[in-house]
Tab-separated table of C-alpha atoms in Angstrom:
chain	number	residue	atom	x	y	z
X	25	MET	CA	-6.975	-5.274	-23.359
X	26	TYR	CA	-5.096	-2.748	-21.256
X	27	THR	CA	-8.057	-1.806	-19.067
X	28	PHE	CA	-6.973	-4.123	-16.258
X	29	LEU	CA	-3.408	-2.855	-16.493
X	30	LEU	CA	-4.517	0.757	-16.168
X	31	LEU	CA	-7.284	0.415	-13.569
X	32	SER	CA	-6.393	-2.503	-11.284
X	33	ILE	CA	-3.874	-0.722	-9.048
X	34	PRO	CA	-5.868	2.543	-8.757
X	35	SER	CA	-8.981	0.528	-7.911
X	36	ALA	CA	-7.178	-1.339	-5.123
X	37	VAL	CA	-5.781	1.884	-3.671
X	38	ILE	CA	-9.107	3.731	-3.791
X	39	CYS	CA	-10.893	0.775	-2.205
X	40	ALA	CA	-8.381	0.727	0.645
X	41	MET	CA	-8.720	4.474	1.168
X	42	VAL	CA	-12.510	4.482	1.204
X	43	THR	CA	-12.814	1.525	3.577
X	44	ASP	CA	-10.218	2.735	6.080
X	45	LYS	CA	-12.099	3.597	9.268
X	46	SER	CA	-9.085	4.780	11.255
X	47	TYR	CA	-8.296	7.905	9.256
X	48	GLY	CA	-10.791	8.304	6.418
X	49	TRP	CA	-10.137	8.571	2.702
X	50	ALA	CA	-9.444	12.318	2.686
X	51	SER	CA	-6.410	11.925	4.938
X	52	PHE	CA	-4.670	9.838	2.264
X	53	ILE	CA	-4.961	12.361	-0.564
X	54	ALA	CA	-1.534	13.865	0.184
X	55	PRO	CA	0.430	10.573	-0.074
X	56	LEU	CA	-1.645	9.651	-3.125
X	57	VAL	CA	-0.654	12.856	-4.921
X	58	ILE	CA	2.982	12.568	-3.830
X	59	GLY	CA	3.248	9.016	-5.147
X	60	ALA	CA	1.645	9.897	-8.479
X	61	LEU	CA	3.858	12.961	-8.952
X	62	ALA	CA	6.989	10.998	-8.062
X	63	ALA	CA	6.108	8.312	-10.605
X	64	THR	CA	5.344	10.917	-13.266
X	65	ALA	CA	8.722	12.553	-12.710
X	66	ALA	CA	10.512	9.192	-12.792
X	67	CYS	CA	8.760	8.164	-16.017
X	68	PHE	CA	9.534	11.536	-17.610
X	69	ILE	CA	13.228	11.197	-16.787
X	70	LYS	CA	13.304	7.626	-18.027
X	71	ALA	CA	11.539	8.504	-21.274
X	72	PHE	CA	13.559	11.580	-22.247
X	73	PHE	CA	16.931	11.267	-20.533
X	74	ILE	CA	17.670	7.552	-20.175
X	75	PHE	CA	18.030	6.026	-23.601
X	76	SER	CA	19.582	2.659	-22.735
X	77	GLY	CA	17.213	0.005	-21.470
X	78	HIS	CA	17.977	-3.123	-19.512
X	79	LEU	CA	19.137	-6.096	-21.555
X	80	TYR	CA	17.777	-9.328	-20.155
X	81	THR	CA	20.132	-12.294	-20.019
X	82	GLU	CA	19.746	-15.973	-19.221
X	83	GLU	CA	21.172	-15.431	-15.743
X	84	PHE	CA	18.402	-15.534	-13.153
X	85	PHE	CA	19.987	-13.440	-10.410
X	86	HIS	CA	21.227	-10.775	-12.823
X	87	ASN	CA	17.705	-10.095	-14.057
X	88	MET	CA	16.146	-10.370	-10.618
X	89	ARG	CA	18.697	-7.978	-9.124
X	90	TYR	CA	17.865	-5.338	-11.714
X	91	LEU	CA	14.097	-5.686	-11.228
X	92	LEU	CA	14.483	-5.740	-7.449
X	93	LEU	CA	16.426	-2.503	-7.439
X	94	HIS	CA	14.487	-0.525	-10.057
X	95	ASP	CA	10.941	-1.873	-9.703
X	96	THR	CA	10.506	-2.378	-5.963
X	97	VAL	CA	13.315	-1.274	-3.629
X	98	LEU	CA	14.034	2.203	-4.988
X	99	PRO	CA	10.384	3.270	-5.475
X	100	VAL	CA	9.155	1.961	-2.114
X	101	VAL	CA	12.143	3.013	-0.019
X	102	LEU	CA	12.621	6.461	-1.550
X	103	CYS	CA	8.914	7.318	-1.457
X	104	ALA	CA	8.620	6.081	2.125
X	105	LEU	CA	11.673	8.028	3.297
X	106	PHE	CA	10.556	11.216	1.571
X	107	PHE	CA	7.056	11.039	3.011
X	108	ALA	CA	8.370	10.166	6.478
X	109	LEU	CA	10.573	13.266	6.420
X	110	ILE	CA	7.910	15.737	5.314
X	111	SER	CA	4.995	14.302	7.306
X	112	LYS	CA	4.595	15.288	10.942
X	113	ASP	CA	1.934	12.673	11.674
X	114	GLY	CA	2.276	9.607	13.867
X	115	ALA	CA	3.998	6.378	12.932
X	116	ASP	CA	0.744	4.463	12.422
X	117	TYR	CA	-0.535	7.007	9.907
X	118	LYS	CA	2.773	6.980	8.027
X	119	ALA	CA	2.614	3.190	7.849
X	120	ALA	CA	-1.003	3.273	6.661
X	121	ALA	CA	-0.123	5.913	4.064
X	122	LEU	CA	2.450	3.608	2.481
X	123	PHE	CA	-0.307	1.820	0.565
X	124	PRO	CA	-1.696	4.878	-1.271
X	125	LEU	CA	1.817	6.311	-1.559
X	126	ALA	CA	3.458	3.278	-3.177
X	127	GLY	CA	0.222	2.265	-4.888
X	128	ALA	CA	-0.068	5.619	-6.638
X	129	PHE	CA	3.547	5.319	-7.762
X	130	PHE	CA	2.963	1.844	-9.195
X	131	ALA	CA	-0.336	2.933	-10.767
X	132	VAL	CA	1.657	5.265	-13.013
X	133	ALA	CA	5.009	3.478	-13.306
X	134	VAL	CA	3.788	-0.053	-14.040
X	135	PRO	CA	1.599	0.816	-17.084
X	136	PHE	CA	4.356	3.090	-18.365
X	137	GLY	CA	6.957	0.335	-18.097
X	138	VAL	CA	4.722	-2.275	-19.691
X	139	LEU	CA	3.474	-0.124	-22.581
X	140	HIS	CA	6.989	1.074	-23.393
X	141	GLY	CA	8.452	-2.426	-23.250
X	142	ALA	CA	9.063	-4.939	-25.984
X	143	GLU	CA	6.473	-7.437	-24.697
X	144	ARG	CA	3.601	-5.077	-23.987
X	145	SER	CA	0.983	-7.663	-24.969
X	146	ALA	CA	2.202	-10.418	-22.636
X	147	PRO	CA	-0.617	-11.622	-20.336
X	148	PHE	CA	1.752	-11.779	-17.360
X	149	LEU	CA	2.629	-8.103	-17.669
X	150	ILE	CA	-0.970	-7.022	-18.258
X	151	PHE	CA	-2.727	-9.076	-15.582
X	152	VAL	CA	-0.231	-10.542	-13.106
X	153	LYS	CA	2.282	-7.743	-12.636
X	154	PRO	CA	-0.313	-5.109	-11.597
X	155	LEU	CA	-1.672	-7.535	-8.997
X	156	LEU	CA	1.832	-8.206	-7.719
X	157	MET	CA	2.698	-4.533	-7.339
X	158	ALA	CA	-0.609	-3.650	-5.673
X	159	SER	CA	-0.179	-6.604	-3.316
X	160	LEU	CA	3.379	-5.537	-2.563
X	161	ALA	CA	2.257	-2.052	-1.565
X	162	ALA	CA	-0.492	-3.525	0.625
X	163	CYS	CA	1.876	-5.999	2.298
X	164	VAL	CA	4.568	-3.446	3.104
X	165	SER	CA	2.025	-0.998	4.484
X	166	ALA	CA	0.258	-3.668	6.554
X	167	LEU	CA	3.479	-5.082	7.993
X	168	ALA	CA	4.726	-1.609	8.894
X	169	ARG	CA	1.392	-0.871	10.529
X	170	MET	CA	1.541	-4.106	12.518
X	171	ALA	CA	5.074	-3.256	13.632
X	172	CYS	CA	3.843	0.104	14.916
X	173	ALA	CA	0.992	-1.614	16.760
X	174	VAL	CA	3.182	-4.169	18.536
X	175	ALA	CA	5.735	-1.478	19.372
X	176	ALA	CA	2.995	0.598	20.990
X	177	GLN	CA	2.070	-2.454	23.067
X	178	GLY	CA	5.641	-2.773	24.324
X	179	LYS	CA	6.433	-5.855	22.206
X	180	LYS	CA	9.311	-4.305	20.299
X	181	ALA	CA	10.988	-7.679	19.790
X	182	LEU	CA	8.280	-8.530	17.247
X	183	CYS	CA	9.075	-5.507	15.085
X	184	ALA	CA	12.195	-7.049	13.549
X	185	PRO	CA	10.437	-10.178	12.158
X	186	LEU	CA	7.623	-8.047	10.744
X	187	LEU	CA	10.015	-5.662	9.014
X	188	LEU	CA	12.031	-8.628	7.726
X	189	CYS	CA	8.851	-10.002	6.161
X	190	ALA	CA	8.323	-6.622	4.487
X	191	VAL	CA	11.823	-6.813	3.008
X	192	LEU	CA	11.152	-10.337	1.741
X	193	CYS	CA	7.920	-9.161	0.111
X	194	LEU	CA	9.967	-6.747	-1.993
X	195	ALA	CA	11.668	-9.715	-3.651
X	196	VAL	CA	8.512	-11.578	-4.705
X	197	PRO	CA	7.499	-9.521	-7.790
X	198	PRO	CA	11.046	-9.542	-9.269
X	199	LEU	CA	11.340	-13.267	-8.553
X	200	ALA	CA	8.036	-14.059	-10.263
X	201	GLU	CA	8.728	-11.833	-13.267
X	202	THR	CA	12.211	-13.259	-13.759
X	203	ALA	CA	10.904	-16.831	-13.570
X	204	TRP	CA	8.216	-15.941	-16.116
X	205	TYR	CA	10.631	-14.195	-18.475
X	206	LEU	CA	13.096	-17.091	-18.441
X	207	GLN	CA	10.179	-19.453	-19.166
X	208	TYR	CA	10.540	-21.511	-16.033
X	209	THR	CA	7.820	-23.975	-15.089
X	210	ALA	CA	4.610	-22.024	-14.572
X	211	TRP	CA	4.198	-22.907	-10.896
X	212	LYS	CA	7.558	-21.283	-10.102
X	213	TRP	CA	6.038	-17.861	-10.701
X	214	GLN	CA	2.386	-18.710	-10.073
X	215	LEU	CA	2.991	-19.951	-6.514
X	216	PRO	CA	4.856	-16.880	-5.204
X	217	SER	CA	2.378	-14.626	-6.995
X	218	ALA	CA	-0.610	-16.341	-5.388
X	219	LEU	CA	1.052	-16.281	-1.960
X	220	LEU	CA	1.758	-12.561	-2.221
X	221	VAL	CA	-1.789	-11.686	-3.288
X	222	ALA	CA	-3.364	-13.857	-0.580
X	223	GLY	CA	-0.903	-12.549	1.995
X	224	ALA	CA	-1.736	-8.970	1.063
X	225	VAL	CA	-5.426	-9.490	1.792
X	226	ALA	CA	-4.765	-11.313	5.073
X	227	LEU	CA	-2.153	-8.850	6.313
X	228	HIS	CA	-4.266	-5.860	5.343
X	229	LEU	CA	-7.220	-7.122	7.382
X	230	CYS	CA	-4.982	-8.093	10.297
X	231	ALA	CA	-3.268	-4.697	10.349
X	232	ARG	CA	-6.609	-2.891	10.428
X	233	SER	CA	-7.792	-5.002	13.344
X	234	MET	CA	-4.603	-4.235	15.288
X	235	SER	CA	-4.579	-0.522	14.505
X	236	PRO	CA	-6.490	1.604	17.027
X	237	ALA	CA	-9.595	3.290	15.647
X	238	ARG	CA	-9.281	7.036	15.421
X	239	SER	CA	-12.503	8.999	15.385
X	240	PRO	CA	-12.578	12.696	16.297
X	241	SER	CA	-14.089	13.337	19.756
X	242	PRO	CA	-16.157	10.191	20.236
X	243	ASP	CA	-17.918	11.678	23.267
X	244	ALA	CA	-19.195	14.536	21.165
X	245	GLY	CA	-20.336	12.091	18.534
X	246	ASP	CA	-22.270	10.092	21.123
X	247	SER	CA	-23.944	13.213	22.484
X	248	ARG	CA	-24.893	14.332	18.977
X	249	GLN	CA	-26.365	10.922	18.287
X	250	GLU	CA	-28.322	10.948	21.534
X	251	ALA	CA	-29.653	14.438	20.854
X	252	ALA	CA	-30.699	13.500	17.337
X	253	SER	CA	-32.455	10.319	18.431
X	254	GLY	CA	-34.150	11.962	21.396
X	255	SER	CA	-32.688	9.491	23.868
X	256	PRO	CA	-33.974	9.761	27.451
X	257	ASP	CA	-30.419	9.969	28.842
X	258	SER	CA	-30.154	13.692	28.130
X	259	SER	CA	-33.731	14.781	28.922
X	260	PRO	CA	-33.915	13.844	32.634
X	261	GLU	CA	-30.987	16.128	33.458
X	262	LYS	CA	-33.048	19.339	33.314
X	263	PRO	CA	-35.918	18.086	35.505
X	264	GLN	CA	-33.397	16.763	38.014
X	265	LYS	CA	-31.710	20.152	38.237
X	266	ASP	CA	-35.155	21.813	38.729
X	267	THR	CA	-36.092	19.515	41.585
X	268	ASP	CA	-32.783	20.114	43.315
X	269	PHE	CA	-33.349	23.835	43.043
């Protein structure tokens, strides 16, 4: 029953890493490890040093504020700031690394929070919440990557709306979970959940199309391909030099 809870977020992160043609999967190992270690440390502290859990009330904004701060804002912002400080890579790589960074954090923290909670068998927590958190990581990374792309094109005025959308995405998982917990009408949490998941796929594809492809020394790669295929472009050079001599 918990297979989806445990494997859905890691599967999404690994799929994004393997299919990224700009940097390659190996370049995202560092943010992946950092996110997993940060989540492990946070779960360890919460399990052994924080003994008082959150008490849910009937007040919507009280519950949403707690989930917004502890489930989305603090993990995403702190992990992003830490990685931005220690990484010396470009802005586009840092934005792309947000997905494996935050995804690895959620891959550890979300199952821990669900399995140590009072409603660990709730279908929403097992199936919907992992999708929401994986989609959140994808949306924030894609929007940050799009902001870097438009800034590089000199359209810096578009960065603010994109970053504002990223901030709004942080509120969707807490909003959906609070509406579910308070037993609101199902569409009140199903609609924002579906929009976030669909938006994650669309934004992820759009960000990849806007991001410049980065392949090491493309000229060398072309020459290696020509040499391997025995293309006639490289062979006439030697006879031409002989005739000139």
